[in-house]
Every structure is written in structure tokens, then in C-alpha cells.
Amino acid sequence: MADTLTGPSAGTRAKGAAGSVPLAASGGPVRRATRHTGHQGRLRRAGIYLGLLAASGFAILPLLWGLSTSFKPESTVLATPVRWIPEHFTLENYEAVLFHSQIPLNLLNSVIVSVVTVVVTLIIAVPAAYSAARYRFRGKAGLLFFILMTSMVPGIAVLVPLYYLAVQLDIYDTYLVMIIIYSAWQVPTIVWILRGFFESIPVEIEEAGRVDGMSAAGAFLRLVLPLAKPGLGAAAIITFVYVWNDYLIASTFVSDPDLRLISVGLYTYLTQYGTVWGQLTAAVMVTLLPMIIAFVVFERRLVSGLSAGASKG
């Protein structure tokens, strides 16, 4: 009886096991699923690459057109059909921009205001971000949210009060008024970026320094700040680019032509008689050069700093 019961059961198990071996060995459904998944992955990557290529072309083509136009004589700028490669190269536009205009002075003004603003912003934002990352105190979350909220206020909403204060304090038409406003607008954003970066630095490093006899300030200056260089670099570039590209503050609080920033100086080529395209594009190319150099030099620090701030902030 026992043999009768166990025979078919064992045979069925053996048959099932034997039948499943070729299926697993052949890998028919598994192989088809793998091929299908691999095909979807390739399509997804192709779509990502096409999207990146389209976005890059959308951003680069206007710059290439501007570069091409800057080497064309003014008489051929609007000629049809459009030629991407100038038929007659000329450096007259660059000569006019660099030696017969105020663009070099505007560039110098922008460099001064941008660099000083970066320094002031970091001096204020670094201690605030470090305190927000390391210390616990009542109302911390609300205070940080309020700081972030101030950066969301549109600039045009506070333009009139700021203008009135600048006139009353007798700092209108000076570097100082632009530096103060730019720094005040950038501190909230930089505090949040650096807070995330400081949180990514292990607190044990500071504790080890304290054990070795360092003060809290000494551990911060000697141990934390050197490790925070990528974050500081990212914050510096963000602030520098913001000041370099801003037009609203630069055009509202400065009327002296000798104090104009480059963003305002470019508009001198937009006249009531038309646009001087050759000199305008040459001035734009000259203006872009410092930005390109900054991104090439600080690319790694910018990426690592923003990544740390995004993951922790």
C-alpha cells in the first residue's frame, strides 16, 4: 500500500523536476524577458541622450550665431541667405568694443562688485550655515524657513523702498548700494546650500580636534573649512553669476555711466536707430569669457558642492 502511494508521487516529482530542467536550461522565457528589458534600457538611454543633445543644441546654437555675427562686417550681418561662416572675417567689432567703448570699464565694475559681493556673502553665510548644521536651538526650523522665504520675494516688490533708503542714506550711485543689496539677496540661498554641505562633513572630525586641544573656532577653521572648499566654491560661483547677470538692481541704483555694470553697458548698443548687431555680439562674447573661465576652473567644486547641498539640504 505504501509502495502504491509513494510510487506515483515520486514519479510525478521526478517528472516535474525533469521537465523543469530543460525549461531553466533553455532559458526561453527568462532570455526573452532579459532581451525585452535590455531593449527598453537601450531605448531609455537613447531617449535621454537625444533629449540632452536637443537641450545642448538649443543652448549652444544662439551662442554660435553670436560668435559668427561678431566676426561679420555690419553691412553683412542681416544679409540673406544667412551664413554661419562669415564670408569676410573682420575684427573691427572687437576693436570698437575693446578700445572705443566703455565695455572694458563696465567689465571692471562688474568684477569689483561681483568679487566683493562674493566675499561679503560668504563672510555672513558661512557662520550662519555652520550654526544651522551643527547646533540645535528652539525655533531653528522656523527660522531657517523664514530665511529661505525671504529669497522668494520678487525683487521688483521691494525696489521702491530700497531706492528710497539708498537716496536717504546717500549711497545711491555707488558700488556700496549694489554690494549691500546683492549680498542681502544671496545670503539666504547660500546659507541653505552650505548648511547641507556642512551636514555632510562628519562631526567626529571636529570632536577629534577638540580632543587634541583645539577650540571650537580652531576646529572649524582648521578642519571643517578646508573640507568645505567644494561647497564654498559652488556658493561663490552662484553668487558671482547672479551679480554678473543681474540687470534690475544695476540699472535702478546706478545712473553714472562710469559705474555701470556690464549687464547695463550692453544695452548701449540698442539705440533708437536700431541694433548694432556686430558690436553687440562682440561685447556679449567678451562678457561671456569670464563666466566660461570660472566654470572651467571650478567645475568640480561646483558639482560636488551642489550635490552635497541637494542631498542634505
Coordinates of C-alpha atoms in Angstrom, one line a residue:
M1 CA 0.0 0.0 0.0
A2 CA 2.8 2.3 0.9
D3 CA 4.6 1.5 -2.3
T4 CA 1.4 2.3 -4.3
L5 CA 1.1 5.6 -2.7
T6 CA 4.7 6.7 -2.9
G7 CA 5.3 5.5 -6.4
P8 CA 3.2 7.9 -8.4
S9 CA 4.2 10.8 -6.1
A10 CA 7.8 10.2 -6.5
G11 CA 7.4 9.7 -10.3
T12 CA 5.4 12.9 -10.5
R13 CA 8.1 14.8 -8.6
A14 CA 10.8 13.3 -10.8
K15 CA 8.8 14.1 -13.9
G16 CA 8.2 17.6 -12.7
A17 CA 11.9 18.1 -11.8
A18 CA 13.0 16.5 -15.1
G19 CA 10.5 18.6 -17.0
S20 CA 11.7 21.8 -15.4
V21 CA 15.3 21.3 -16.1
P22 CA 15.2 21.9 -19.9
L23 CA 13.0 25.0 -19.3
A24 CA 15.5 26.5 -17.0
A25 CA 18.4 25.4 -19.1
S26 CA 17.0 26.7 -22.3
G27 CA 16.1 30.0 -20.5
G28 CA 13.3 30.6 -23.1
P29 CA 11.0 33.0 -21.1
V30 CA 13.9 34.3 -19.0
R31 CA 16.0 35.0 -22.0
R32 CA 13.1 36.8 -23.8
A33 CA 12.4 38.8 -20.7
T34 CA 16.1 39.8 -20.4
R35 CA 16.2 40.8 -24.1
H36 CA 13.0 42.8 -23.6
T37 CA 14.4 44.6 -20.5
G38 CA 17.7 45.3 -22.3
H39 CA 15.8 46.7 -25.3
Q40 CA 13.8 49.0 -23.1
G41 CA 17.0 50.1 -21.3
R42 CA 18.7 51.0 -24.7
L43 CA 15.6 52.9 -25.8
R44 CA 15.5 54.8 -22.5
R45 CA 19.2 55.7 -22.8
A46 CA 18.7 56.8 -26.4
G47 CA 15.9 59.0 -25.4
I48 CA 18.0 60.6 -22.6
Y49 CA 20.8 61.2 -25.0
L50 CA 18.5 62.7 -27.6
G51 CA 17.0 65.0 -25.0
L52 CA 20.4 66.1 -23.8
L53 CA 21.5 66.7 -27.4
A54 CA 18.4 68.8 -28.1
A55 CA 18.9 70.9 -25.0
S56 CA 22.6 71.4 -25.7
G57 CA 21.8 72.5 -29.3
F58 CA 19.1 74.8 -28.0
A59 CA 21.6 76.5 -25.7
I60 CA 24.7 76.5 -27.9
L61 CA 23.2 77.5 -31.3
P62 CA 22.4 81.1 -30.3
L63 CA 26.0 81.4 -28.9
L64 CA 27.4 80.1 -32.2
W65 CA 25.3 82.5 -34.1
G66 CA 26.5 85.4 -31.9
L67 CA 30.1 84.3 -32.3
S68 CA 29.7 84.2 -36.1
T69 CA 28.0 87.6 -36.2
S70 CA 30.7 89.2 -34.1
F71 CA 33.2 88.5 -37.0
K72 CA 31.0 89.9 -39.7
P73 CA 31.1 93.4 -41.1
E74 CA 28.0 95.3 -40.1
S75 CA 26.8 95.5 -43.7
T76 CA 26.5 91.8 -44.0
V77 CA 25.0 90.9 -40.6
L78 CA 21.4 90.9 -41.8
A79 CA 22.2 89.7 -45.3
T80 CA 20.2 86.7 -46.7
P81 CA 20.7 83.9 -47.0
V82 CA 22.2 83.7 -43.5
R83 CA 25.8 82.5 -43.5
W84 CA 27.0 80.7 -40.3
I85 CA 30.6 81.0 -41.5
P86 CA 31.4 84.7 -42.4
E87 CA 32.4 85.3 -46.0
H88 CA 34.6 88.1 -44.9
F89 CA 36.2 87.9 -41.4
T90 CA 36.8 91.2 -39.5
L91 CA 37.9 92.2 -36.1
E92 CA 36.5 95.7 -36.3
N93 CA 33.7 94.9 -33.9
Y94 CA 36.1 93.6 -31.2
E95 CA 38.3 96.6 -31.8
A96 CA 35.4 99.0 -31.3
V97 CA 34.2 97.2 -28.2
L98 CA 37.6 96.9 -26.5
F99 CA 39.2 100.2 -27.4
H100 CA 36.4 102.6 -28.4
S101 CA 33.6 102.0 -25.8
Q102 CA 33.0 101.7 -22.1
I103 CA 32.7 98.0 -22.1
P104 CA 36.1 97.4 -20.5
L105 CA 35.2 99.8 -17.7
N106 CA 31.8 98.1 -17.4
L107 CA 33.6 94.8 -17.1
L108 CA 35.9 96.1 -14.4
N109 CA 32.9 97.5 -12.5
S110 CA 31.2 94.1 -12.7
V111 CA 34.3 92.3 -11.5
I112 CA 34.7 94.6 -8.5
V113 CA 31.1 94.4 -7.4
S114 CA 30.9 90.6 -8.0
V115 CA 34.1 89.7 -6.1
V116 CA 33.3 92.0 -3.1
T117 CA 29.7 90.6 -3.0
V118 CA 31.0 87.0 -3.0
V119 CA 33.4 87.8 -0.1
V120 CA 30.7 89.6 1.9
T121 CA 28.1 86.9 1.3
L122 CA 30.4 84.1 2.4
I123 CA 31.5 86.0 5.5
I124 CA 27.9 86.3 6.6
A125 CA 26.5 82.9 5.2
V126 CA 29.3 80.6 6.4
P127 CA 28.9 81.0 10.2
A128 CA 25.1 81.0 9.8
A129 CA 25.1 77.8 7.8
Y130 CA 27.5 76.1 10.1
S131 CA 25.4 77.1 13.1
A132 CA 22.3 75.7 11.4
A133 CA 24.0 72.5 10.6
R134 CA 25.7 71.8 14.0
Y135 CA 23.6 73.4 16.8
R136 CA 20.1 72.8 18.0
F137 CA 18.1 75.6 19.4
R138 CA 14.4 76.5 19.8
G139 CA 12.8 77.8 16.6
K140 CA 15.6 76.6 14.4
A141 CA 13.3 75.1 11.7
G142 CA 11.0 78.2 11.6
L143 CA 14.0 80.5 11.4
L144 CA 15.5 78.5 8.5
F145 CA 12.2 78.5 6.7
F146 CA 11.9 82.3 7.2
I147 CA 15.4 82.8 5.8
L148 CA 14.5 80.7 2.8
M149 CA 11.2 82.5 2.3
T150 CA 13.0 85.9 2.1
S151 CA 14.8 84.7 -1.0
M152 CA 11.5 84.1 -2.7
V153 CA 10.3 87.7 -2.5
P154 CA 10.4 89.2 -6.1
G155 CA 13.0 91.9 -6.4
I156 CA 10.5 94.3 -8.0
A157 CA 8.3 94.2 -4.9
V158 CA 11.0 95.9 -2.7
L159 CA 12.6 98.0 -5.4
V160 CA 10.9 101.3 -4.4
P161 CA 11.7 101.0 -0.6
L162 CA 15.3 100.1 -1.4
Y163 CA 15.6 103.1 -3.8
Y164 CA 14.2 105.4 -1.1
L165 CA 16.6 104.1 1.5
A166 CA 19.6 104.4 -0.9
V167 CA 18.8 108.0 -1.5
Q168 CA 18.2 108.8 2.2
L169 CA 21.5 107.1 3.2
D170 CA 23.3 108.9 0.4
I171 CA 24.7 105.7 -1.1
Y172 CA 22.8 105.9 -4.4
D173 CA 25.0 105.8 -7.4
T174 CA 27.8 103.9 -5.6
Y175 CA 29.3 100.4 -5.5
L176 CA 28.2 100.1 -1.9
V177 CA 24.5 100.1 -2.5
M178 CA 24.8 97.3 -5.1
I179 CA 27.0 95.2 -2.9
I180 CA 24.7 95.5 0.1
I181 CA 21.6 94.6 -1.9
Y182 CA 23.2 91.7 -3.8
S183 CA 24.7 90.3 -0.6
A184 CA 21.4 90.5 1.2
W185 CA 19.6 88.7 -1.6
Q186 CA 22.1 85.9 -1.9
V187 CA 22.8 85.2 1.8
P188 CA 19.5 83.1 2.3
T189 CA 20.2 80.8 -0.7
I190 CA 23.9 80.4 0.2
V191 CA 23.0 79.6 3.8
W192 CA 20.8 76.7 2.7
I193 CA 23.4 75.4 0.2
L194 CA 26.3 75.5 2.8
R195 CA 24.1 74.1 5.5
G196 CA 23.6 70.9 3.5
F197 CA 27.3 70.7 2.8
F198 CA 28.4 71.2 6.5
E199 CA 25.9 68.4 7.4
S200 CA 27.7 66.1 5.1
I201 CA 31.0 66.6 7.0
P202 CA 31.3 64.1 9.9
V203 CA 31.1 65.8 13.3
E204 CA 33.6 63.2 14.6
I205 CA 36.4 65.2 12.8
E206 CA 35.7 68.2 15.0
E207 CA 35.4 66.1 18.1
A208 CA 38.9 64.6 17.3
G209 CA 40.2 68.1 17.0
R210 CA 38.7 69.1 20.3
V211 CA 40.3 66.1 22.0
D212 CA 43.7 67.2 20.6
G213 CA 43.2 70.6 22.3
M214 CA 41.6 72.7 19.6
S215 CA 39.0 75.2 20.4
A216 CA 35.6 75.2 18.7
A217 CA 36.7 78.0 16.4
G218 CA 40.0 76.4 15.8
A219 CA 38.4 73.1 14.8
F220 CA 36.1 74.9 12.5
L221 CA 38.8 77.0 10.8
R222 CA 41.5 74.3 10.6
L223 CA 39.4 71.1 10.0
V224 CA 35.9 72.0 8.6
L225 CA 36.6 74.9 6.3
P226 CA 39.3 73.0 4.3
L227 CA 36.9 70.1 3.8
A228 CA 34.2 72.6 2.8
K229 CA 36.1 74.1 -0.1
P230 CA 33.8 72.5 -2.8
G231 CA 30.7 73.9 -1.1
L232 CA 32.4 77.3 -0.8
G233 CA 33.4 77.2 -4.4
A234 CA 29.9 76.4 -5.5
A235 CA 28.5 79.2 -3.4
A236 CA 31.0 81.7 -4.8
I237 CA 30.2 80.8 -8.4
I238 CA 26.4 81.0 -7.8
T239 CA 26.8 84.4 -6.2
F240 CA 29.2 85.7 -8.9
V241 CA 27.0 84.6 -11.8
Y242 CA 23.9 86.1 -10.1
V243 CA 25.6 89.5 -9.8
W244 CA 27.2 89.3 -13.2
N245 CA 23.9 88.7 -15.0
D246 CA 21.6 91.0 -13.0
Y247 CA 20.1 94.0 -14.7
L248 CA 17.3 95.2 -12.4
I249 CA 19.5 96.4 -9.5
A250 CA 22.4 97.5 -11.7
S251 CA 20.1 99.7 -13.8
T252 CA 18.0 101.1 -10.9
F253 CA 20.6 102.1 -8.4
V254 CA 23.3 103.4 -10.7
S255 CA 22.9 106.2 -13.3
D256 CA 26.6 107.3 -13.6
P257 CA 27.9 105.8 -16.9
D258 CA 31.3 105.2 -15.2
L259 CA 29.7 102.9 -12.6
R260 CA 27.5 100.9 -14.8
L261 CA 27.9 97.1 -14.8
I262 CA 28.3 95.1 -17.9
S263 CA 24.7 93.9 -18.0
V264 CA 23.7 97.6 -18.3
G265 CA 26.5 98.5 -20.6
L266 CA 25.4 96.0 -23.3
Y267 CA 22.2 98.0 -23.7
T268 CA 24.1 100.9 -25.2
Y269 CA 24.1 99.0 -28.5
L270 CA 20.3 99.0 -28.6
T271 CA 19.7 102.5 -29.9
Q272 CA 16.6 104.3 -31.2
Y273 CA 18.0 103.9 -34.7
G274 CA 18.4 100.1 -34.5
T275 CA 20.6 97.5 -33.0
V276 CA 24.4 97.4 -33.8
W277 CA 24.5 93.7 -34.1
G278 CA 28.1 93.2 -34.9
Q279 CA 29.4 95.2 -31.9
L280 CA 26.7 93.9 -29.6
T281 CA 27.5 90.3 -30.3
A282 CA 31.3 91.0 -29.9
A283 CA 30.5 92.6 -26.5
V284 CA 28.5 89.6 -25.5
M285 CA 31.3 87.2 -26.4
V286 CA 33.7 89.3 -24.3
T287 CA 31.2 89.3 -21.4
L288 CA 30.9 85.5 -21.6
L289 CA 34.6 84.9 -21.4
P290 CA 34.9 85.4 -17.5
M291 CA 31.9 83.1 -17.0
I292 CA 33.4 80.3 -19.2
I293 CA 36.8 80.6 -17.4
A294 CA 35.1 80.4 -14.0
F295 CA 33.1 77.3 -14.9
V296 CA 36.1 75.5 -16.4
V297 CA 38.2 76.3 -13.3
F298 CA 35.7 75.5 -10.7
E299 CA 33.6 72.8 -12.4
R300 CA 34.4 70.0 -10.0
R301 CA 33.8 72.1 -6.9
L302 CA 30.5 73.4 -8.3
V303 CA 29.2 69.9 -9.0
S304 CA 30.3 68.4 -5.7
G305 CA 29.1 71.4 -3.7
L306 CA 25.7 71.4 -5.2
S307 CA 25.4 67.6 -4.9
A308 CA 26.1 67.8 -1.2
G309 CA 23.7 70.6 -0.7
A310 CA 21.0 68.8 -2.6
S311 CA 21.4 65.5 -0.8
K312 CA 21.5 67.0 2.7
G313 CA 19.6 70.3 2.4

